[in-house]
XYZ file of N, CA, C and O in Angstrom:
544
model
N -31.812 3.904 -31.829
C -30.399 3.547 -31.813
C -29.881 3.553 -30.371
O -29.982 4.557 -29.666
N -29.185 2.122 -29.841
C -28.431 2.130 -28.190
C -27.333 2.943 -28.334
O -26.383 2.493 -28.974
N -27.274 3.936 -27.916
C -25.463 4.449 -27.580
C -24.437 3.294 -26.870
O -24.966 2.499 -26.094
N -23.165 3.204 -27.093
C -22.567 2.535 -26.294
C -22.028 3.092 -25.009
O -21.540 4.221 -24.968
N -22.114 2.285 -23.926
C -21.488 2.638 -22.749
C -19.938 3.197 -23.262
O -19.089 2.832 -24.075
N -20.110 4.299 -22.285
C -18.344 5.099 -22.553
C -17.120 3.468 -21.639
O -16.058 2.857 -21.765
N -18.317 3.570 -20.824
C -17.420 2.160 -19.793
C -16.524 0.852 -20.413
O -15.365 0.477 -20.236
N -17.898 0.249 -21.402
C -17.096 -0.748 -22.103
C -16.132 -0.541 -23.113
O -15.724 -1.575 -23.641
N -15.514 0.856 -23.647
C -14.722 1.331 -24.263
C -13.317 1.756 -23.542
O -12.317 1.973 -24.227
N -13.303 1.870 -22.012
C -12.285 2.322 -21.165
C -11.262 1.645 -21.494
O -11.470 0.432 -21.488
N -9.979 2.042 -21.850
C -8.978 1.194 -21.785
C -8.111 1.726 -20.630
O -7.513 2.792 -20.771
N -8.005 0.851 -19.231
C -7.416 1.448 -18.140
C -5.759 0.662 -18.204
O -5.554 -0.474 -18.631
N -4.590 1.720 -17.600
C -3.364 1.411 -17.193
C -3.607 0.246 -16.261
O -4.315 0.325 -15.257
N -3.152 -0.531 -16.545
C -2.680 -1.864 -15.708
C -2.794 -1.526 -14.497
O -3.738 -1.511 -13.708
N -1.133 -1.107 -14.407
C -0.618 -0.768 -13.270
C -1.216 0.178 -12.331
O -0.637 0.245 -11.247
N -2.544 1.147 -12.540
C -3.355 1.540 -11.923
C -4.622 1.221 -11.948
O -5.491 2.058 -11.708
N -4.947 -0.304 -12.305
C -6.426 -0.877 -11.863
C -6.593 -0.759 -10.609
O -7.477 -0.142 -10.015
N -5.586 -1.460 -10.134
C -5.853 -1.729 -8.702
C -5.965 -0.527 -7.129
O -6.238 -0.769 -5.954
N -5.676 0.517 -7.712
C -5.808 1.464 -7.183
C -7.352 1.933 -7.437
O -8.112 2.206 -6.508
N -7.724 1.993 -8.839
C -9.162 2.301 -8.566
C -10.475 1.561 -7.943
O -10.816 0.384 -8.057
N -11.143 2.708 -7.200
C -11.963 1.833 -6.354
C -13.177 2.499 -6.542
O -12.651 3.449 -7.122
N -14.035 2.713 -6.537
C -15.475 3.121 -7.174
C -16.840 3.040 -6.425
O -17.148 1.899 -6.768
N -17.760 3.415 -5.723
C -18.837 3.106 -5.337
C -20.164 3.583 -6.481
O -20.333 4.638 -7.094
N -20.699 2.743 -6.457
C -22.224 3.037 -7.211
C -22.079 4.274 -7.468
O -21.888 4.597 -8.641
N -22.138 5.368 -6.345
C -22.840 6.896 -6.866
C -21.844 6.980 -7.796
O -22.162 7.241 -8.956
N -20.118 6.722 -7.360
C -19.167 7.341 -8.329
C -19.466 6.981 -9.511
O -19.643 7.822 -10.392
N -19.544 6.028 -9.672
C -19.928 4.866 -11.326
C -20.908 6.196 -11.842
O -20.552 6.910 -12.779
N -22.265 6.428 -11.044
C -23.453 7.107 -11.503
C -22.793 8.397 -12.096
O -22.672 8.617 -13.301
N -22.325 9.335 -10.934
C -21.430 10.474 -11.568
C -20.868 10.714 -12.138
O -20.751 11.845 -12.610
N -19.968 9.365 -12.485
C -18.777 9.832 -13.486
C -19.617 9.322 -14.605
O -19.029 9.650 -15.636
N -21.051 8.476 -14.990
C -20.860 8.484 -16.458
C -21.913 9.394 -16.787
O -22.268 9.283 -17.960
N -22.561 10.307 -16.086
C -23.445 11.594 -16.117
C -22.278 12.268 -16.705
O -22.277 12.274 -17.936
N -21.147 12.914 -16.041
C -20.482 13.405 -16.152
C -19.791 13.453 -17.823
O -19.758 14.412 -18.594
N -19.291 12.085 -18.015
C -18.751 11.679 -19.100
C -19.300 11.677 -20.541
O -18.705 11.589 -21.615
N -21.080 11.845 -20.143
C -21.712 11.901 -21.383
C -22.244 13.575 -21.794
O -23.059 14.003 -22.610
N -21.445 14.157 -20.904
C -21.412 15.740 -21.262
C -20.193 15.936 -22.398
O -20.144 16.598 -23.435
N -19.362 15.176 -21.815
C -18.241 15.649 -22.702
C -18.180 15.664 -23.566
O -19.217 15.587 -24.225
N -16.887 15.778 -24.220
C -17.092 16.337 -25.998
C -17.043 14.468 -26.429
O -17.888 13.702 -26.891
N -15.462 14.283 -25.950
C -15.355 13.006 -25.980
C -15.506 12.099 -24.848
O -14.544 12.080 -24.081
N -16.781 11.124 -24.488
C -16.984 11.125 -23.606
C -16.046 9.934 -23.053
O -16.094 9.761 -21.835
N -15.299 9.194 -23.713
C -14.880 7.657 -23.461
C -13.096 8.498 -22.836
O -12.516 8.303 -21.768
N -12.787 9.182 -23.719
C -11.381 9.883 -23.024
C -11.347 10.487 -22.088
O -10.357 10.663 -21.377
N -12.806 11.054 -21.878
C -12.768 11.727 -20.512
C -12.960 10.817 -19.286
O -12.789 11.185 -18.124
N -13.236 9.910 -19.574
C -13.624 9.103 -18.089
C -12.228 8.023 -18.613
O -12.202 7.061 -17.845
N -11.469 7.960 -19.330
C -10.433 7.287 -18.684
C -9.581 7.937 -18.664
O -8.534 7.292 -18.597
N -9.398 9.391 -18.699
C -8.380 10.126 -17.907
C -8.905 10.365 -16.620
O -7.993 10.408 -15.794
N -10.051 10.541 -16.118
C -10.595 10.749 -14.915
C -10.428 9.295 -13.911
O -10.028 9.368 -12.749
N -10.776 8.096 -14.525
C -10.175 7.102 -13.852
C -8.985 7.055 -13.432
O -8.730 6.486 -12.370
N -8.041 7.635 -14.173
C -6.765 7.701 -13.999
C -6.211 8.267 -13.464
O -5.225 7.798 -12.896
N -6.567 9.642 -13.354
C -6.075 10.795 -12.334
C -6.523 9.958 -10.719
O -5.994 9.628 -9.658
N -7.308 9.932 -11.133
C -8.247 8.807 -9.596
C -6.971 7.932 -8.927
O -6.217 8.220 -7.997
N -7.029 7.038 -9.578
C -6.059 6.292 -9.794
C -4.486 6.618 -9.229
O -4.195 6.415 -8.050
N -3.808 6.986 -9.914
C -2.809 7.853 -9.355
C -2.811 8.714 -8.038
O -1.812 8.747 -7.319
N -3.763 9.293 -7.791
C -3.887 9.826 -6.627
C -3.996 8.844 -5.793
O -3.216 9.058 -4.866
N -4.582 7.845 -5.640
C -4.713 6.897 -4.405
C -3.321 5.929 -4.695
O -3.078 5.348 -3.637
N -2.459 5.600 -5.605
C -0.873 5.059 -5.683
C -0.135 5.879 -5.098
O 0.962 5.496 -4.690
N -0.544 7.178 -4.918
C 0.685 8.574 -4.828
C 0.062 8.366 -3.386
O 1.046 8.424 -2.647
N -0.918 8.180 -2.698
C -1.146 8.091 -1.283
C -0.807 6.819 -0.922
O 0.136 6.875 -0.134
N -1.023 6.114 -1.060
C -0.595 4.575 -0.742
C 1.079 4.689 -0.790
O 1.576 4.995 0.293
N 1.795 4.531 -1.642
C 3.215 4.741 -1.926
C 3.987 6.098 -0.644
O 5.148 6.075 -0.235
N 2.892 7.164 -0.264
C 3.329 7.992 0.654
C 3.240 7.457 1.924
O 4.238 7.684 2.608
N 2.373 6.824 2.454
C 2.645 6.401 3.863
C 2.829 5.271 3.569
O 1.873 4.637 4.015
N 3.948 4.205 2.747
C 4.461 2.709 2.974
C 5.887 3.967 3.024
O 6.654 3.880 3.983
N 6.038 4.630 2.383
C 7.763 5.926 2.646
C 7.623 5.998 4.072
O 8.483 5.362 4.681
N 6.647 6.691 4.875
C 6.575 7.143 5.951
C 6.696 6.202 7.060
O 7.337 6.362 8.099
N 6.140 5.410 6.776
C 5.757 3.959 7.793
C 7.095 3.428 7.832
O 7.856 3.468 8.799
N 7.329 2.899 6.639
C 8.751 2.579 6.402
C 9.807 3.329 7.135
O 10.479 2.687 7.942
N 10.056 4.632 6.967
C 11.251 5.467 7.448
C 10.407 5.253 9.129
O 11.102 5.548 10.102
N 10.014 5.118 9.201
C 9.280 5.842 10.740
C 10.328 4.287 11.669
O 11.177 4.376 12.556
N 9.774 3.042 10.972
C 9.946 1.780 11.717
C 11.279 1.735 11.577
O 11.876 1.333 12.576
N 12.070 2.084 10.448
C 13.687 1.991 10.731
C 14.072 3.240 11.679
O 15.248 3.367 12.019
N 13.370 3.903 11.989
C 14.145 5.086 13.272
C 13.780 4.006 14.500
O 14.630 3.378 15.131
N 12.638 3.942 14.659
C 12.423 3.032 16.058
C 13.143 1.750 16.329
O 13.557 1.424 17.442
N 13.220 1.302 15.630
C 14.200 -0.262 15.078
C 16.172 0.113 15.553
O 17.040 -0.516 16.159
N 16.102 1.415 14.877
C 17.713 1.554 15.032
C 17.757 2.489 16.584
O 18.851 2.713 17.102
N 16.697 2.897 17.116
C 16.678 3.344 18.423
C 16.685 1.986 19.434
O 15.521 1.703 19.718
N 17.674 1.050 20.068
C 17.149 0.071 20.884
C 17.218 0.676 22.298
O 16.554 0.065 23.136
N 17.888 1.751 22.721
C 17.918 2.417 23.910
C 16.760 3.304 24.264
O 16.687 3.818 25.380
N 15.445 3.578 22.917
C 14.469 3.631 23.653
C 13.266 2.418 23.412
O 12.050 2.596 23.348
N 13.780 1.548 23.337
C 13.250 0.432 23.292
C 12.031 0.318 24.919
O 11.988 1.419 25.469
N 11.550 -0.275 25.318
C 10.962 -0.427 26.911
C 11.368 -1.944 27.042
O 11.614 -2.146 28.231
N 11.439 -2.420 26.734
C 11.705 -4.277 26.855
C 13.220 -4.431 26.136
O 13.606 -3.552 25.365
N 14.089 -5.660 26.453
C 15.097 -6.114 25.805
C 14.822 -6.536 24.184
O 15.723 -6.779 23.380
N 13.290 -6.568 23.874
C 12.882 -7.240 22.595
C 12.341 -6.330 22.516
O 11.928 -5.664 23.466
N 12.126 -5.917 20.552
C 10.956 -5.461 20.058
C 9.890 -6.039 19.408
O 10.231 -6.925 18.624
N 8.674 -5.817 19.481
C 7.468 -6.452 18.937
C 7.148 -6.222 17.945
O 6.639 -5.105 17.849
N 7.216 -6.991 16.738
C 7.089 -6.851 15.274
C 5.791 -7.821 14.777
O 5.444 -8.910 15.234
N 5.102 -6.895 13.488
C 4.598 -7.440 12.496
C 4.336 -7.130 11.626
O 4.132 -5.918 11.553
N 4.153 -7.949 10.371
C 4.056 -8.240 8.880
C 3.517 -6.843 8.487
O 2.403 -6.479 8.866
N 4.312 -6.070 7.731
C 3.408 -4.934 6.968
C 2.126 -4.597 6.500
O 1.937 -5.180 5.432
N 1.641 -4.251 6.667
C -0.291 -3.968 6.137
C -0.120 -4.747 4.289
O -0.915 -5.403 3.616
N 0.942 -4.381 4.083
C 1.133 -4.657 1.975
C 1.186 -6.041 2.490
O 0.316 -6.813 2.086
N 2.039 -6.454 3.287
C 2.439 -7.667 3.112
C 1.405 -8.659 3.471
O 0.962 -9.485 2.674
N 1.027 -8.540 4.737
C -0.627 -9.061 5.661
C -1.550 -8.902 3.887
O -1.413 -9.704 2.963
N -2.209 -7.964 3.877
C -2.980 -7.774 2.853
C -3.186 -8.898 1.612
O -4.213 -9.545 1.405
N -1.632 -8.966 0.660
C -1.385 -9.626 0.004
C -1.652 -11.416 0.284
O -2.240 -12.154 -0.506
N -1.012 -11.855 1.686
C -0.751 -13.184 2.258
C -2.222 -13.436 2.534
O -2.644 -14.506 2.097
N -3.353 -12.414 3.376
C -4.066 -12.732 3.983
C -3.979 -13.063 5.643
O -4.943 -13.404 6.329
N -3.029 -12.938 5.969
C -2.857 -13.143 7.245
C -1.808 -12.575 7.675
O -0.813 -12.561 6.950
N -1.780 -11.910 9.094
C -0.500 -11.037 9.761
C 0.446 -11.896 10.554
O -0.083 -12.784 11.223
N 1.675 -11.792 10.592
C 2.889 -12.819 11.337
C 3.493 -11.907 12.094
O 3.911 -10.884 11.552
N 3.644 -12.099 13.425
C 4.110 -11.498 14.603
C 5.233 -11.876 14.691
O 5.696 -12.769 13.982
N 5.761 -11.364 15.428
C 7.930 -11.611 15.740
C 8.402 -10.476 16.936
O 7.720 -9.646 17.538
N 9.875 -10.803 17.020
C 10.357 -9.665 17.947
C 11.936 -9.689 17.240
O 12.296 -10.609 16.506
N 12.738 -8.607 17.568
C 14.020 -8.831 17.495
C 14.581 -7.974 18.634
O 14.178 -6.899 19.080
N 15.475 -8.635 18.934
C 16.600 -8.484 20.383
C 17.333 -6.966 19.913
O 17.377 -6.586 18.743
N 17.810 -6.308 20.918
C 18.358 -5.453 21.144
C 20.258 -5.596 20.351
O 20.978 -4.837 19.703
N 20.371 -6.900 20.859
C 21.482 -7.383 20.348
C 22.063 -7.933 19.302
O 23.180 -8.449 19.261
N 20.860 -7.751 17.984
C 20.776 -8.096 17.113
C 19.325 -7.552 15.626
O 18.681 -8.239 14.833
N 19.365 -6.315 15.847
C 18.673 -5.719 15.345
C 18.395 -5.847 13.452
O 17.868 -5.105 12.624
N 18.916 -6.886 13.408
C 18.983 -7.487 11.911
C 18.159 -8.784 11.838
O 17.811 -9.042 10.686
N 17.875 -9.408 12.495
C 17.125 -10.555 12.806
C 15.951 -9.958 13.605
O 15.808 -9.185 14.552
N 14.764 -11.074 12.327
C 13.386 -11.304 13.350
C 13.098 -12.578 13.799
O 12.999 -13.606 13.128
N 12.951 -12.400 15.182
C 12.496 -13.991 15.435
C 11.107 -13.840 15.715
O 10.430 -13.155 16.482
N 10.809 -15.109 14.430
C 8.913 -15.110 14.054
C 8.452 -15.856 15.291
O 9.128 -16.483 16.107
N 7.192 -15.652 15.244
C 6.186 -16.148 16.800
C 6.413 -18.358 16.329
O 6.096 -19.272 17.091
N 7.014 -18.503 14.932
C 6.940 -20.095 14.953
C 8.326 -20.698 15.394
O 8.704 -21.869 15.400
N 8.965 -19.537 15.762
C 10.558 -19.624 16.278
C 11.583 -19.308 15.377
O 12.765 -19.157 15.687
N 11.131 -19.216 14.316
C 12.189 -19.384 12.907
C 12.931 -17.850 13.518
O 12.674 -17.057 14.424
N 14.055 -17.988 12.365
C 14.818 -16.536 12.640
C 14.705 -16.445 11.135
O 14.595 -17.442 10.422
N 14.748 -14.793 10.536
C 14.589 -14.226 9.546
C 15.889 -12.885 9.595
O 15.670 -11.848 10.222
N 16.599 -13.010 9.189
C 18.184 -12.197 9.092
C 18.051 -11.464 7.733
O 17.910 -11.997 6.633
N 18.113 -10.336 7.973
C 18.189 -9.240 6.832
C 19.608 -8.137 6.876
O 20.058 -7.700 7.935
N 20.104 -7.853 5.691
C 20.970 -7.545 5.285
C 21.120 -5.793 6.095
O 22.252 -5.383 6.350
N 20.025 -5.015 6.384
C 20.155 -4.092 6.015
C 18.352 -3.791 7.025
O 17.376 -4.529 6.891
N 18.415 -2.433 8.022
C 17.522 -2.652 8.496
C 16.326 -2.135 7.525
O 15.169 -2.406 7.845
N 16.648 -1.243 6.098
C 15.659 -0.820 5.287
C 15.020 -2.202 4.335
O 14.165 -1.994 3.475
N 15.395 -3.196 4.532
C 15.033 -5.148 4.136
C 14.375 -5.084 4.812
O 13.266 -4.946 4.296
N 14.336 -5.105 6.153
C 13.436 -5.525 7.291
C 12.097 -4.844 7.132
O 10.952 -5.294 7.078
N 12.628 -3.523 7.069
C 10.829 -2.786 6.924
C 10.050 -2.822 6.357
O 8.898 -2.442 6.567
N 10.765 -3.559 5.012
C 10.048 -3.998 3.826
C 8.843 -4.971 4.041
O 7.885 -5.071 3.274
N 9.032 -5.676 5.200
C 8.498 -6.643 5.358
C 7.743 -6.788 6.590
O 6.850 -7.635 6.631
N 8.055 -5.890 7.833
C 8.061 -5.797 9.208
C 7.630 -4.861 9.466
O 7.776 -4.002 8.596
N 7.021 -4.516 10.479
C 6.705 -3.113 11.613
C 6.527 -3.340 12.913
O 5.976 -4.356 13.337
N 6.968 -2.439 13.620
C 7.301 -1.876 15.066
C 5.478 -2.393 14.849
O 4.707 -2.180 13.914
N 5.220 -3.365 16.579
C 4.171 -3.577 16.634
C 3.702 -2.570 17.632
O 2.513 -2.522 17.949
């Protein structure tokens, strides 16, 4: 008689697939692991999950940090070193697009980015901007 893989039984949270990330040994360990258990299919998708969550709860902690960090430097233009600051596309944002977009915004206008294709990009609010931007 084949046992079934605990794997093809996993039913994972959506919203934390993408957080899990796995190498071979882990795969190996966790289904060693999983076929100890009592129940072995619940245990490895709560263990995926805790996984999971932990790397959203880190990810989500430094886009807070990064974020707050670039609106202090942004609303500092007096320690600026140049009349312009040097901006680009967030790691989420780059990531997602595939490609990073450079810019600057003036001292005199710390609500506007002007992108490296000339365009201007005007945000409401400098916590908009970070959303999208970072102190290069």
């Amino acid at each position: 008689m084949i046992e079934k893989s605990p794997w093809s039984q996993v039913k994972l949270d959506p919203e934390l697939v993408p957080f899990i990330v796995l190498s071979a040994a882990d795969v190996s360990q966790l289904t060693e692991l999983a076929l100890h258990a009592e129940d072995p299919v619940t245990w490895l998708t709560e263990e995926l999950h805790k996984r999971g969550k932990r790397r959203k709860d880190i990810k989500e902690a430094y886009r807070a940090t990064r974020t707050r960090d670039d609106a202090k430097r942004i609303s500092s233009p007096w320690l600026w070193p140049q009349s312009t600051l040097p901006v680009k596309s967030q790691p989420w944002i780059t990531e997602k697009s595939g490609h990073a977009r450079f810019g600057r915004i003036k001292k005199s206008d710390l609500l506007t980015v002007i992108t490296e294709e000339g365009t201007e990009e005007v945000f409401g609010t400098i916590e908009q901007l970070v959303e999208l931007w970072s102190v290069d």
